[in-house]
mmCIF file of C-alpha atoms in Angstrom:
data_model
loop_
_atom_site.group_PDB
_atom_site.id
_atom_site.type_symbol
_atom_site.label_atom_id
_atom_site.label_comp_id
_atom_site.label_asym_id
_atom_site.label_seq_id
_atom_site.Cartn_x
_atom_site.Cartn_y
_atom_site.Cartn_z
ATOM 1 C CA MET A 6 -123.974 -26.344 -69.349
ATOM 2 C CA ALA A 7 -123.486 -28.922 -66.048
ATOM 3 C CA ARG A 8 -123.751 -32.552 -67.761
ATOM 4 C CA PHE A 9 -125.851 -34.387 -64.951
ATOM 5 C CA SER A 10 -127.860 -37.533 -65.332
ATOM 6 C CA SER A 11 -131.310 -36.770 -65.903
ATOM 7 C CA ARG A 12 -133.322 -38.341 -62.255
ATOM 8 C CA ASN A 13 -135.437 -40.970 -62.810
ATOM 9 C CA ARG A 14 -139.166 -40.898 -64.150
ATOM 10 C CA CYS A 15 -142.254 -42.141 -63.195
ATOM 11 C CA SER A 16 -144.136 -44.210 -64.914
ATOM 12 C CA TYR A 17 -147.832 -44.657 -63.487
ATOM 13 C CA PRO A 18 -150.377 -45.313 -66.611
ATOM 14 C CA LEU A 19 -152.398 -43.138 -64.972
ATOM 15 C CA LEU A 20 -150.441 -40.066 -64.470
ATOM 16 C CA VAL A 21 -148.681 -40.451 -68.065
ATOM 17 C CA CYS A 22 -152.456 -40.436 -69.085
ATOM 18 C CA SER A 23 -153.336 -37.091 -67.207
ATOM 19 C CA LEU A 24 -149.846 -35.298 -68.390
ATOM 20 C CA VAL A 25 -151.296 -36.299 -71.570
ATOM 21 C CA GLY A 26 -154.390 -34.475 -70.807
ATOM 22 C CA PHE A 27 -152.153 -31.836 -70.109
ATOM 23 C CA LEU A 28 -150.307 -30.913 -72.697
ATOM 24 C CA ILE A 29 -153.132 -31.847 -75.491
ATOM 25 C CA LEU A 30 -154.770 -28.874 -73.174
ATOM 26 C CA LEU A 31 -151.665 -26.521 -74.112
ATOM 27 C CA HIS A 32 -151.256 -27.012 -77.445
ATOM 28 C CA PHE A 33 -154.609 -26.656 -78.394
ATOM 29 C CA SER A 34 -156.280 -23.923 -75.631
ATOM 30 C CA SER A 35 -157.599 -20.744 -76.897
ATOM 31 C CA LEU A 36 -155.326 -17.581 -76.222
ATOM 32 C CA GLY A 37 -155.932 -15.484 -72.992
ATOM 33 C CA SER A 38 -154.098 -12.155 -72.512
ATOM 34 C CA TYR A 39 -151.371 -12.005 -69.123
ATOM 35 C CA ARG A 40 -152.792 -10.774 -65.451
ATOM 36 C CA GLY A 41 -151.090 -6.903 -64.287
ATOM 37 C CA ILE A 42 -150.172 -6.414 -67.146
ATOM 38 C CA GLN A 43 -150.843 -2.445 -69.956
ATOM 39 C CA LYS A 44 -150.618 -4.672 -73.324
ATOM 40 C CA GLY A 45 -151.553 -0.977 -75.185
ATOM 41 C CA GLN A 46 -147.531 -1.742 -74.213
ATOM 42 C CA ILE A 47 -147.086 -4.504 -74.878
ATOM 43 C CA GLN A 48 -149.224 -4.416 -78.561
ATOM 44 C CA GLU A 49 -146.628 -1.077 -79.090
ATOM 45 C CA ARG A 50 -143.440 -2.908 -80.127
ATOM 46 C CA TYR A 51 -145.252 -6.876 -80.950
ATOM 47 C CA GLU A 52 -147.677 -8.061 -83.065
ATOM 48 C CA GLU A 53 -149.034 -11.157 -80.916
ATOM 49 C CA LEU A 54 -151.836 -13.306 -81.618
ATOM 50 C CA GLU A 55 -150.948 -16.636 -79.317
ATOM 51 C CA GLU A 56 -150.929 -16.680 -75.999
ATOM 52 C CA ILE A 57 -151.379 -20.631 -73.988
ATOM 53 C CA GLN A 58 -152.872 -20.567 -71.128
ATOM 54 C CA ILE A 59 -153.344 -23.752 -69.133
ATOM 55 C CA PRO A 60 -155.541 -25.327 -66.161
ATOM 56 C CA GLN A 61 -153.563 -25.480 -62.994
ATOM 57 C CA PRO A 62 -152.266 -29.532 -62.727
ATOM 58 C CA SER A 63 -154.811 -31.158 -59.782
ATOM 59 C CA GLY A 64 -151.491 -31.919 -56.465
ATOM 60 C CA SER A 65 -148.030 -31.423 -56.416
ATOM 61 C CA GLN A 66 -146.953 -28.337 -58.366
ATOM 62 C CA SER A 67 -142.970 -29.801 -57.959
ATOM 63 C CA SER A 68 -144.067 -32.928 -58.923
ATOM 64 C CA GLU A 69 -145.380 -32.311 -61.316
ATOM 65 C CA ALA A 70 -142.551 -30.407 -62.649
ATOM 66 C CA ASN A 71 -140.783 -32.179 -61.824
ATOM 67 C CA MET A 72 -142.468 -35.738 -63.676
ATOM 68 C CA LEU A 73 -142.952 -33.205 -67.131
ATOM 69 C CA ILE A 74 -139.332 -33.490 -66.962
ATOM 70 C CA ASP A 75 -139.409 -35.993 -67.355
ATOM 71 C CA GLU A 76 -140.973 -36.731 -69.913
ATOM 72 C CA PHE A 77 -139.503 -33.852 -71.523
ATOM 73 C CA LEU A 78 -135.713 -36.141 -71.545
ATOM 74 C CA ASP A 79 -138.088 -39.245 -72.365
ATOM 75 C CA LYS A 80 -137.016 -39.848 -76.129
ATOM 76 C CA SER A 81 -140.371 -42.447 -76.241
ATOM 77 C CA SER A 82 -142.641 -40.292 -74.392
ATOM 78 C CA LYS A 83 -146.040 -39.877 -75.950
ATOM 79 C CA LEU A 84 -145.843 -35.915 -75.438
ATOM 80 C CA ARG A 85 -142.651 -35.860 -77.861
ATOM 81 C CA HIS A 86 -143.334 -34.112 -80.603
ATOM 82 C CA ILE A 87 -145.017 -31.456 -78.193
ATOM 83 C CA PHE A 88 -141.823 -30.190 -77.499
ATOM 84 C CA PHE A 89 -139.743 -30.980 -80.469
ATOM 85 C CA PRO A 90 -142.672 -30.851 -83.441
ATOM 86 C CA ASP A 91 -141.367 -32.923 -86.917
ATOM 87 C CA MET A 92 -140.558 -31.079 -90.092
ATOM 88 C CA ARG A 93 -143.756 -30.616 -91.380
ATOM 89 C CA THR A 94 -144.453 -27.595 -88.790
ATOM 90 C CA SER A 95 -140.604 -26.025 -89.305
ATOM 91 C CA ILE A 96 -140.372 -21.966 -90.066
ATOM 92 C CA ASP A 97 -139.676 -21.959 -93.712
ATOM 93 C CA PRO A 98 -138.187 -18.523 -95.099
ATOM 94 C CA ARG A 99 -138.658 -20.667 -98.993
ATOM 95 C CA LYS A 100 -142.565 -20.361 -98.037
ATOM 96 C CA ASN A 101 -143.714 -15.937 -98.660
ATOM 97 C CA THR A 102 -147.233 -16.771 -97.207
ATOM 98 C CA LYS A 103 -148.539 -14.308 -96.156
ATOM 99 C CA ASP A 104 -150.129 -15.315 -92.347
ATOM 100 C CA ASP A 105 -146.208 -16.719 -91.925
ATOM 101 C CA THR A 106 -143.566 -14.992 -93.744
ATOM 102 C CA PHE A 107 -141.992 -13.244 -89.824
ATOM 103 C CA TYR A 108 -143.528 -15.130 -87.536
ATOM 104 C CA TYR A 109 -141.446 -17.128 -84.320
ATOM 105 C CA TYR A 110 -142.941 -20.182 -83.784
ATOM 106 C CA PRO A 111 -140.873 -20.900 -80.039
ATOM 107 C CA GLY A 112 -139.757 -24.379 -80.490
ATOM 108 C CA ARG A 113 -139.949 -25.146 -84.193
ATOM 109 C CA ILE A 114 -137.768 -26.731 -86.391
ATOM 110 C CA TRP A 115 -136.520 -23.094 -88.187
ATOM 111 C CA LEU A 116 -135.150 -24.026 -91.192
ATOM 112 C CA ASP A 117 -131.930 -21.877 -93.619
ATOM 113 C CA THR A 118 -132.404 -20.612 -97.068
ATOM 114 C CA ASP A 119 -131.256 -23.636 -98.250
ATOM 115 C CA GLY A 120 -134.026 -25.252 -96.806
ATOM 116 C CA HIS A 121 -131.552 -27.067 -94.315
ATOM 117 C CA PRO A 122 -132.792 -27.054 -90.067
ATOM 118 C CA ILE A 123 -130.408 -24.092 -88.019
ATOM 119 C CA GLN A 124 -127.567 -25.638 -86.539
ATOM 120 C CA ALA A 125 -126.284 -22.731 -84.383
ATOM 121 C CA HIS A 126 -127.016 -23.744 -80.791
ATOM 122 C CA GLY A 127 -125.399 -22.083 -77.158
ATOM 123 C CA GLY A 128 -125.437 -19.243 -80.414
ATOM 124 C CA GLY A 129 -125.195 -15.006 -79.666
ATOM 125 C CA ILE A 130 -125.982 -13.047 -82.672
ATOM 126 C CA LEU A 131 -123.309 -9.567 -83.626
ATOM 127 C CA TYR A 132 -124.703 -6.998 -85.974
ATOM 128 C CA ASP A 133 -122.235 -5.468 -88.201
ATOM 129 C CA GLU A 134 -122.801 -2.196 -88.812
ATOM 130 C CA SER A 135 -120.602 -1.702 -91.667
ATOM 131 C CA SER A 136 -122.569 -5.196 -93.319
ATOM 132 C CA ARG A 137 -125.815 -3.721 -91.629
ATOM 133 C CA MET A 138 -126.282 -7.624 -91.363
ATOM 134 C CA TYR A 139 -126.907 -10.055 -88.150
ATOM 135 C CA TYR A 140 -124.321 -12.258 -87.824
ATOM 136 C CA TRP A 141 -125.296 -15.851 -85.646
ATOM 137 C CA TYR A 142 -122.822 -17.644 -84.779
ATOM 138 C CA GLY A 143 -123.566 -21.250 -82.331
ATOM 139 C CA GLU A 144 -122.018 -25.392 -82.447
ATOM 140 C CA TYR A 145 -122.793 -26.518 -85.048
ATOM 141 C CA LYS A 146 -123.830 -29.960 -83.968
ATOM 142 C CA ASN A 147 -125.260 -32.512 -87.841
ATOM 143 C CA GLY A 148 -123.286 -35.200 -85.921
ATOM 144 C CA PRO A 149 -124.371 -38.882 -84.438
ATOM 145 C CA THR A 150 -124.954 -37.704 -80.965
ATOM 146 C CA TYR A 151 -123.299 -40.020 -78.715
ATOM 147 C CA LEU A 152 -122.230 -40.637 -74.641
ATOM 148 C CA ALA A 153 -118.998 -39.868 -73.315
ATOM 149 C CA PRO A 154 -116.791 -42.732 -72.977
ATOM 150 C CA GLY A 155 -117.417 -43.134 -68.943
ATOM 151 C CA LYS A 156 -119.882 -41.163 -68.293
ATOM 152 C CA ASN A 157 -123.539 -40.748 -69.332
ATOM 153 C CA VAL A 158 -122.977 -37.167 -70.953
ATOM 154 C CA ALA A 159 -124.567 -36.693 -73.941
ATOM 155 C CA ARG A 160 -121.776 -34.736 -76.242
ATOM 156 C CA VAL A 161 -121.482 -34.108 -80.389
ATOM 157 C CA ASP A 162 -118.518 -34.896 -81.991
ATOM 158 C CA ILE A 163 -116.692 -31.067 -82.368
ATOM 159 C CA ILE A 164 -117.355 -29.646 -85.960
ATOM 160 C CA GLY A 165 -116.786 -26.428 -85.427
ATOM 161 C CA VAL A 166 -118.724 -22.830 -84.855
ATOM 162 C CA GLY A 167 -122.260 -22.280 -87.650
ATOM 163 C CA CYS A 168 -122.544 -19.206 -88.880
ATOM 164 C CA TYR A 169 -125.350 -17.779 -89.924
ATOM 165 C CA SER A 170 -126.480 -14.273 -92.002
ATOM 166 C CA SER A 171 -130.052 -11.865 -91.092
ATOM 167 C CA LYS A 172 -130.749 -7.991 -92.621
ATOM 168 C CA ASP A 173 -134.262 -9.238 -90.910
ATOM 169 C CA LEU A 174 -134.097 -11.903 -87.713
ATOM 170 C CA TRP A 175 -136.034 -14.099 -88.883
ATOM 171 C CA THR A 176 -134.428 -15.419 -92.971
ATOM 172 C CA TRP A 177 -130.896 -16.666 -93.023
ATOM 173 C CA LYS A 178 -128.551 -17.417 -94.826
ATOM 174 C CA ASN A 179 -125.163 -20.112 -94.063
ATOM 175 C CA GLU A 180 -122.741 -18.987 -94.436
ATOM 176 C CA GLY A 181 -120.725 -22.247 -93.404
ATOM 177 C CA ILE A 182 -118.313 -23.275 -90.605
ATOM 178 C CA VAL A 183 -116.462 -20.241 -89.768
ATOM 179 C CA LEU A 184 -114.131 -21.384 -86.893
ATOM 180 C CA ALA A 185 -113.744 -26.258 -88.183
ATOM 181 C CA ALA A 186 -113.023 -29.583 -85.584
ATOM 182 C CA ASP A 187 -109.229 -30.240 -86.294
ATOM 183 C CA GLU A 188 -109.727 -33.554 -87.642
ATOM 184 C CA HIS A 189 -105.926 -35.368 -87.131
ATOM 185 C CA ASP A 190 -104.318 -33.537 -84.101
ATOM 186 C CA GLU A 191 -105.651 -35.163 -80.879
ATOM 187 C CA ASP A 192 -103.420 -32.283 -78.674
ATOM 188 C CA HIS A 193 -105.432 -29.715 -80.006
ATOM 189 C CA ASP A 194 -108.355 -28.241 -78.360
ATOM 190 C CA LEU A 195 -110.520 -27.790 -81.543
ATOM 191 C CA HIS A 196 -109.812 -31.581 -81.981
ATOM 192 C CA LYS A 197 -113.387 -32.812 -82.893
ATOM 193 C CA SER A 198 -112.518 -35.395 -79.664
ATOM 194 C CA LYS A 199 -112.891 -32.055 -77.155
ATOM 195 C CA VAL A 200 -115.102 -29.746 -76.523
ATOM 196 C CA LEU A 201 -116.636 -26.613 -78.318
ATOM 197 C CA GLU A 202 -119.908 -24.225 -76.623
ATOM 198 C CA ARG A 203 -121.248 -21.487 -76.258
ATOM 199 C CA PRO A 204 -119.413 -20.237 -79.186
ATOM 200 C CA LYS A 205 -119.902 -15.742 -79.246
ATOM 201 C CA VAL A 206 -118.561 -12.600 -81.557
ATOM 202 C CA ILE A 207 -117.143 -9.497 -81.308
ATOM 203 C CA TYR A 208 -115.968 -6.443 -83.197
ATOM 204 C CA ASN A 209 -112.763 -4.293 -81.953
ATOM 205 C CA GLU A 210 -113.262 -1.528 -83.955
ATOM 206 C CA LYS A 211 -109.090 -0.538 -82.456
ATOM 207 C CA THR A 212 -107.755 -3.711 -85.107
ATOM 208 C CA GLY A 213 -110.399 -4.039 -86.719
ATOM 209 C CA LYS A 214 -110.760 -7.188 -85.526
ATOM 210 C CA TYR A 215 -113.740 -9.886 -85.154
ATOM 211 C CA VAL A 216 -113.396 -11.591 -81.662
ATOM 212 C CA MET A 217 -114.725 -15.170 -80.211
ATOM 213 C CA TRP A 218 -114.584 -16.719 -77.356
ATOM 214 C CA MET A 219 -116.061 -19.793 -76.146
ATOM 215 C CA HIS A 220 -116.144 -22.561 -74.084
ATOM 216 C CA ILE A 221 -112.938 -24.897 -74.508
ATOM 217 C CA ASP A 222 -113.048 -28.855 -72.451
ATOM 218 C CA ASP A 223 -111.298 -32.466 -72.906
ATOM 219 C CA SER A 224 -114.370 -34.598 -73.392
ATOM 220 C CA ASN A 225 -113.939 -35.255 -70.080
ATOM 221 C CA TYR A 226 -115.515 -31.399 -68.580
ATOM 222 C CA THR A 227 -111.474 -30.945 -66.941
ATOM 223 C CA LYS A 228 -110.087 -28.627 -68.755
ATOM 224 C CA ALA A 229 -113.256 -25.721 -68.284
ATOM 225 C CA SER A 230 -111.226 -23.133 -70.557
ATOM 226 C CA VAL A 231 -112.005 -20.674 -72.389
ATOM 227 C CA GLY A 232 -110.468 -20.851 -76.181
ATOM 228 C CA ILE A 233 -109.775 -17.263 -77.963
ATOM 229 C CA ALA A 234 -110.464 -16.917 -81.696
ATOM 230 C CA ILE A 235 -110.036 -14.377 -84.346
ATOM 231 C CA SER A 236 -109.973 -13.227 -88.577
ATOM 232 C CA ASN A 237 -111.163 -10.333 -90.229
ATOM 233 C CA SER A 238 -114.117 -10.838 -91.379
ATOM 234 C CA PRO A 239 -117.696 -12.019 -89.055
ATOM 235 C CA THR A 240 -118.033 -14.957 -92.216
ATOM 236 C CA GLY A 241 -114.930 -16.107 -91.171
ATOM 237 C CA PRO A 242 -112.362 -17.990 -91.508
ATOM 238 C CA PHE A 243 -111.647 -17.259 -88.408
ATOM 239 C CA ARG A 244 -107.842 -18.318 -86.878
ATOM 240 C CA TYR A 245 -108.109 -20.413 -83.329
ATOM 241 C CA LEU A 246 -105.213 -18.937 -81.501
ATOM 242 C CA TYR A 247 -105.286 -20.170 -78.058
ATOM 243 C CA SER A 248 -107.269 -21.176 -74.722
ATOM 244 C CA LYS A 249 -106.279 -20.453 -71.010
ATOM 245 C CA ARG A 250 -108.486 -20.967 -68.090
ATOM 246 C CA PRO A 251 -109.202 -17.591 -66.488
ATOM 247 C CA HIS A 252 -107.575 -14.859 -63.354
ATOM 248 C CA GLY A 253 -106.427 -18.952 -63.880
ATOM 249 C CA PHE A 254 -110.468 -19.962 -62.763
ATOM 250 C CA GLU A 255 -111.976 -23.312 -64.814
ATOM 251 C CA SER A 256 -114.504 -21.683 -66.836
ATOM 252 C CA ARG A 257 -117.380 -23.774 -68.245
ATOM 253 C CA ASP A 258 -120.737 -21.758 -69.154
ATOM 254 C CA MET A 259 -119.563 -18.653 -70.636
ATOM 255 C CA THR A 260 -121.007 -14.764 -72.016
ATOM 256 C CA LEU A 261 -119.475 -12.018 -74.057
ATOM 257 C CA PHE A 262 -120.597 -8.099 -73.048
ATOM 258 C CA LYS A 263 -119.198 -5.789 -75.257
ATOM 259 C CA ASP A 264 -120.905 -2.037 -73.246
ATOM 260 C CA ASP A 265 -121.874 1.165 -74.463
ATOM 261 C CA ASP A 266 -117.690 2.837 -73.976
ATOM 262 C CA GLY A 267 -116.122 -0.038 -76.097
ATOM 263 C CA LYS A 268 -114.779 -2.053 -72.819
ATOM 264 C CA ALA A 269 -115.599 -5.741 -73.502
ATOM 265 C CA TYR A 270 -116.485 -8.145 -70.992
ATOM 266 C CA VAL A 271 -116.297 -12.365 -69.963
ATOM 267 C CA ILE A 272 -118.302 -13.208 -68.401
ATOM 268 C CA TYR A 273 -118.070 -17.285 -66.998
ATOM 269 C CA SER A 274 -118.833 -20.143 -64.601
ATOM 270 C CA SER A 275 -116.444 -20.973 -62.114
ATOM 271 C CA VAL A 276 -115.946 -22.853 -59.446
ATOM 272 C CA HIS A 277 -117.494 -25.742 -59.692
ATOM 273 C CA ASN A 278 -120.371 -23.401 -61.034
ATOM 274 C CA ARG A 279 -121.027 -22.523 -57.694
ATOM 275 C CA GLU A 280 -120.018 -18.763 -58.836
ATOM 276 C CA LEU A 281 -119.974 -16.200 -61.245
ATOM 277 C CA HIS A 282 -116.769 -14.608 -62.578
ATOM 278 C CA ILE A 283 -116.953 -11.310 -64.408
ATOM 279 C CA GLY A 284 -112.941 -10.052 -65.830
ATOM 280 C CA PHE A 285 -112.949 -7.061 -67.411
ATOM 281 C CA LEU A 286 -110.774 -7.957 -71.702
ATOM 282 C CA ASP A 287 -107.468 -6.031 -72.923
ATOM 283 C CA GLN A 288 -108.557 -3.560 -75.879
ATOM 284 C CA ASP A 289 -107.608 -6.112 -78.048
ATOM 285 C CA TYR A 290 -110.274 -8.422 -76.114
ATOM 286 C CA VAL A 291 -108.679 -11.389 -76.809
ATOM 287 C CA ASP A 292 -107.090 -12.164 -73.717
ATOM 288 C CA VAL A 293 -108.810 -10.365 -70.114
ATOM 289 C CA THR A 294 -106.509 -8.215 -67.722
ATOM 290 C CA ASN A 295 -106.293 -8.784 -64.087
ATOM 291 C CA VAL A 296 -109.453 -6.995 -63.045
ATOM 292 C CA MET A 297 -112.055 -9.307 -61.638
ATOM 293 C CA SER A 298 -114.439 -9.749 -60.243
ATOM 294 C CA LYS A 299 -116.754 -12.386 -58.285
ATOM 295 C CA VAL A 300 -120.828 -12.683 -58.501
ATOM 296 C CA LEU A 301 -123.486 -14.829 -57.317
ATOM 297 C CA VAL A 302 -120.868 -16.015 -54.893
ATOM 298 C CA GLY A 303 -122.454 -19.702 -54.150
ATOM 299 C CA GLN A 304 -125.859 -19.655 -56.177
ATOM 300 C CA PHE A 305 -124.829 -22.234 -58.309
ATOM 301 C CA ARG A 306 -125.895 -20.477 -61.945
ATOM 302 C CA GLU A 307 -124.423 -21.018 -65.165
ATOM 303 C CA ALA A 308 -125.641 -19.882 -68.741
ATOM 304 C CA PRO A 309 -125.291 -16.168 -68.312
ATOM 305 C CA ALA A 310 -126.401 -13.657 -70.254
ATOM 306 C CA LEU A 311 -126.326 -9.828 -70.088
ATOM 307 C CA PHE A 312 -127.707 -6.724 -71.529
ATOM 308 C CA LYS A 313 -128.241 -3.317 -71.126
ATOM 309 C CA TYR A 314 -130.910 -0.475 -69.932
ATOM 310 C CA GLN A 315 -131.447 3.070 -69.519
ATOM 311 C CA GLY A 316 -127.440 2.427 -68.190
ATOM 312 C CA THR A 317 -128.160 -0.231 -65.474
ATOM 313 C CA TYR A 318 -126.427 -4.739 -66.093
ATOM 314 C CA TYR A 319 -128.746 -7.115 -66.079
ATOM 315 C CA MET A 320 -128.533 -10.315 -66.617
ATOM 316 C CA ILE A 321 -130.480 -14.486 -66.759
ATOM 317 C CA THR A 322 -129.009 -17.158 -65.894
ATOM 318 C CA SER A 323 -129.790 -20.718 -65.847
ATOM 319 C CA GLY A 324 -129.748 -22.883 -62.673
ATOM 320 C CA CYS A 325 -127.411 -26.030 -63.076
ATOM 321 C CA SER A 326 -128.828 -29.127 -64.316
ATOM 322 C CA GLY A 327 -127.798 -31.221 -66.862
ATOM 323 C CA TRP A 328 -129.745 -31.408 -70.042
ATOM 324 C CA ALA A 329 -133.205 -30.863 -67.767
ATOM 325 C CA PRO A 330 -134.266 -27.338 -68.104
ATOM 326 C CA ASN A 331 -134.971 -25.618 -64.374
ATOM 327 C CA GLU A 332 -136.289 -21.502 -63.924
ATOM 328 C CA ALA A 333 -134.729 -18.781 -64.678
ATOM 329 C CA LEU A 334 -133.437 -16.027 -62.463
ATOM 330 C CA ALA A 335 -133.161 -12.474 -63.721
ATOM 331 C CA HIS A 336 -130.652 -9.882 -61.893
ATOM 332 C CA VAL A 337 -128.873 -6.161 -61.751
ATOM 333 C CA ALA A 338 -126.018 -4.316 -60.612
ATOM 334 C CA GLU A 339 -125.065 -0.503 -60.366
ATOM 335 C CA SER A 340 -122.407 -1.566 -62.288
ATOM 336 C CA ILE A 341 -121.586 -4.413 -65.156
ATOM 337 C CA MET A 342 -118.588 -5.491 -61.894
ATOM 338 C CA GLY A 343 -121.218 -5.513 -58.934
ATOM 339 C CA PRO A 344 -122.527 -6.279 -56.697
ATOM 340 C CA TRP A 345 -125.887 -8.397 -58.352
ATOM 341 C CA GLU A 346 -128.642 -8.584 -56.905
ATOM 342 C CA THR A 347 -131.791 -10.997 -57.898
ATOM 343 C CA ILE A 348 -135.163 -10.743 -58.902
ATOM 344 C CA GLY A 349 -136.482 -13.379 -59.729
ATOM 345 C CA ASN A 350 -138.188 -15.326 -62.618
ATOM 346 C CA PRO A 351 -138.279 -13.442 -65.584
ATOM 347 C CA CYS A 352 -141.087 -15.754 -67.206
ATOM 348 C CA ILE A 353 -144.500 -14.674 -68.185
ATOM 349 C CA GLY A 354 -147.218 -16.805 -69.553
ATOM 350 C CA ALA A 355 -148.277 -19.953 -70.720
ATOM 351 C CA ASN A 356 -148.928 -22.091 -67.160
ATOM 352 C CA LYS A 357 -146.164 -22.163 -63.232
ATOM 353 C CA VAL A 358 -143.911 -25.697 -64.945
ATOM 354 C CA PHE A 359 -143.735 -23.630 -68.249
ATOM 355 C CA ARG A 360 -142.910 -20.781 -66.144
ATOM 356 C CA VAL A 361 -140.377 -23.097 -63.754
ATOM 357 C CA THR A 362 -138.961 -24.449 -66.527
ATOM 358 C CA THR A 363 -137.745 -21.613 -68.199
ATOM 359 C CA PHE A 364 -140.672 -22.418 -71.401
ATOM 360 C CA PHE A 365 -138.189 -26.280 -71.376
ATOM 361 C CA ALA A 366 -135.356 -24.180 -72.503
ATOM 362 C CA GLN A 367 -131.765 -22.290 -71.456
ATOM 363 C CA SER A 368 -130.380 -19.162 -71.492
ATOM 364 C CA THR A 369 -128.408 -18.187 -74.443
ATOM 365 C CA TYR A 370 -128.339 -14.439 -75.136
ATOM 366 C CA VAL A 371 -130.332 -11.294 -75.486
ATOM 367 C CA LEU A 372 -129.958 -9.672 -78.178
ATOM 368 C CA PRO A 373 -131.475 -5.481 -78.335
ATOM 369 C CA ILE A 374 -134.166 -4.881 -80.157
ATOM 370 C CA SER A 375 -135.319 -1.040 -79.657
ATOM 371 C CA PRO A 376 -135.253 0.920 -76.210
ATOM 372 C CA GLY A 377 -136.320 -2.052 -73.174
ATOM 373 C CA SER A 378 -137.248 -4.317 -76.622
ATOM 374 C CA PHE A 379 -134.844 -7.054 -76.753
ATOM 375 C CA ILE A 380 -135.070 -10.731 -78.585
ATOM 376 C CA PHE A 381 -134.291 -13.344 -74.923
ATOM 377 C CA MET A 382 -132.929 -16.301 -77.003
ATOM 378 C CA ALA A 383 -132.329 -20.033 -75.778
ATOM 379 C CA ASP A 384 -132.512 -23.977 -76.788
ATOM 380 C CA ARG A 385 -134.447 -26.612 -75.711
ATOM 381 C CA TRP A 386 -132.034 -29.251 -75.625
ATOM 382 C CA ASN A 387 -132.655 -32.549 -77.411
ATOM 383 C CA PRO A 388 -129.987 -34.710 -75.253
ATOM 384 C CA ASP A 389 -130.902 -38.055 -78.073
ATOM 385 C CA ASP A 390 -130.449 -36.337 -80.352
ATOM 386 C CA LEU A 391 -129.071 -32.489 -79.952
ATOM 387 C CA GLY A 392 -128.542 -31.605 -83.378
ATOM 388 C CA GLU A 393 -132.248 -31.356 -82.626
ATOM 389 C CA SER A 394 -132.125 -29.038 -80.003
ATOM 390 C CA ARG A 395 -134.311 -25.789 -80.322
ATOM 391 C CA TYR A 396 -134.487 -22.390 -80.734
ATOM 392 C CA ILE A 397 -136.427 -20.134 -78.190
ATOM 393 C CA TRP A 398 -137.221 -17.154 -78.844
ATOM 394 C CA LEU A 399 -139.481 -14.616 -76.926
ATOM 395 C CA PRO A 400 -139.229 -10.925 -76.233
ATOM 396 C CA LEU A 401 -138.267 -9.227 -73.882
ATOM 397 C CA THR A 402 -139.264 -6.140 -72.114
ATOM 398 C CA MET A 403 -138.524 -3.883 -69.191
ATOM 399 C CA GLU A 404 -141.656 -2.970 -68.404
ATOM 400 C CA GLU A 405 -141.805 0.586 -65.938
ATOM 401 C CA VAL A 406 -143.590 -0.245 -62.449
ATOM 402 C CA ALA A 407 -146.300 1.844 -60.990
ATOM 403 C CA GLY A 408 -144.371 3.287 -57.241
ATOM 404 C CA SER A 409 -141.144 1.976 -58.919
ATOM 405 C CA GLN A 410 -137.764 2.598 -59.470
ATOM 406 C CA ARG A 411 -137.109 0.080 -60.908
ATOM 407 C CA PRO A 412 -138.728 -1.679 -64.506
ATOM 408 C CA ARG A 413 -139.930 -5.203 -64.209
ATOM 409 C CA VAL A 414 -138.172 -7.381 -65.984
ATOM 410 C CA SER A 415 -141.269 -10.120 -68.420
ATOM 411 C CA ILE A 416 -140.026 -12.336 -71.220
ATOM 412 C CA PHE A 417 -143.309 -13.541 -72.410
ATOM 413 C CA TRP A 418 -144.862 -17.212 -73.840
ATOM 414 C CA HIS A 419 -145.556 -16.576 -76.762
ATOM 415 C CA LYS A 420 -146.821 -19.495 -79.627
ATOM 416 C CA ARG A 421 -146.631 -17.532 -82.393
ATOM 417 C CA TRP A 422 -145.181 -13.819 -82.369
ATOM 418 C CA LYS A 423 -142.602 -11.210 -84.538
ATOM 419 C CA LEU A 424 -141.485 -7.726 -84.284
ATOM 420 C CA SER A 425 -143.477 -5.403 -85.221
ATOM 421 C CA LYS A 426 -141.360 -3.564 -87.617
ATOM 422 C CA SER A 427 -138.274 -4.312 -89.254
ATOM 423 C CA PRO A 428 -134.934 -4.627 -86.872
ATOM 424 C CA VAL A 429 -132.922 -2.587 -89.897
#
């Protein structure tokens, strides 16, 4: 994520009061169906309970969106509890209640099996065939948030990469810190004063290694590199190898993608986020080859999340607006190296303000569940307390459209939802 200071927030009392009323309607609204969607197709894959339906506010849509974003970023806002509900509404797997078991509540605090909030921000998920377990890796941010010296940039000292295991994608056991910060060597990439973001892990069948790539930076975000680590086990410990600028270019927000044929790729924002680069990895997945493609040039996209459907490649990206949420875009390509075509905002449901802010979140990963059905994983960042950032998991489906040769990518807003059957 590109780090910039947010805009000045509107302080007109009347407008803020109207926003309070607007969000209260969001919070308590009764729920309807999506227009233009064949509901039966969705219900075959997901149990659909609640969909927020919000009346459109009066006035300029862009100004209303900006005002809501400003309220979202303001820790003293009266709307804070709507964006960041407190512990009383947490998702708690220890409570075996029939009404809530296996239901996702996007934006609520999500507890692990020890009763602690999950710390796996900017993360991704690996399904391990040998153990038949899902492993969720992400930034462990359970530390104080502060502004980096000389920068108006919120950050937490590196603690490490957290790992959680699950068989059902809902009940998560804390496997601990699998790649820890270096407490002493100030020159080390993992020294606590540095930056570690968006870790992703893939398995290499040839070497038997679990390979982690991540964004590595210095405190001023000038290093702009990738870091690589390996492990013999999905639960670590991972051994850090080195960092580099892939293909000689700066690398910031990044992800990994492993194709059906076992070939793997790194996708990263580069040239001050003006473009994305897609690089083919070597056979061991620990370095790039000289094969690289520049895509979405001049579009300023970050937070890439790739997936594949019926032989075609799709990608969800975010705009560059720091901690402020913005509009997601979907992209499609017949070859992973491109060319990539932008096909619009995939967000459906809620109201337009929520759709153009990606439900006040930012993409991090797309997890395949079954043919045509995926989970869209995103982070709702809290720049005042990054450890309190929330997870937005929502169903992503590929819906066939009459008269079109290409399916529609749809990310559906649900206040409460669950998978229709166990993913394993």
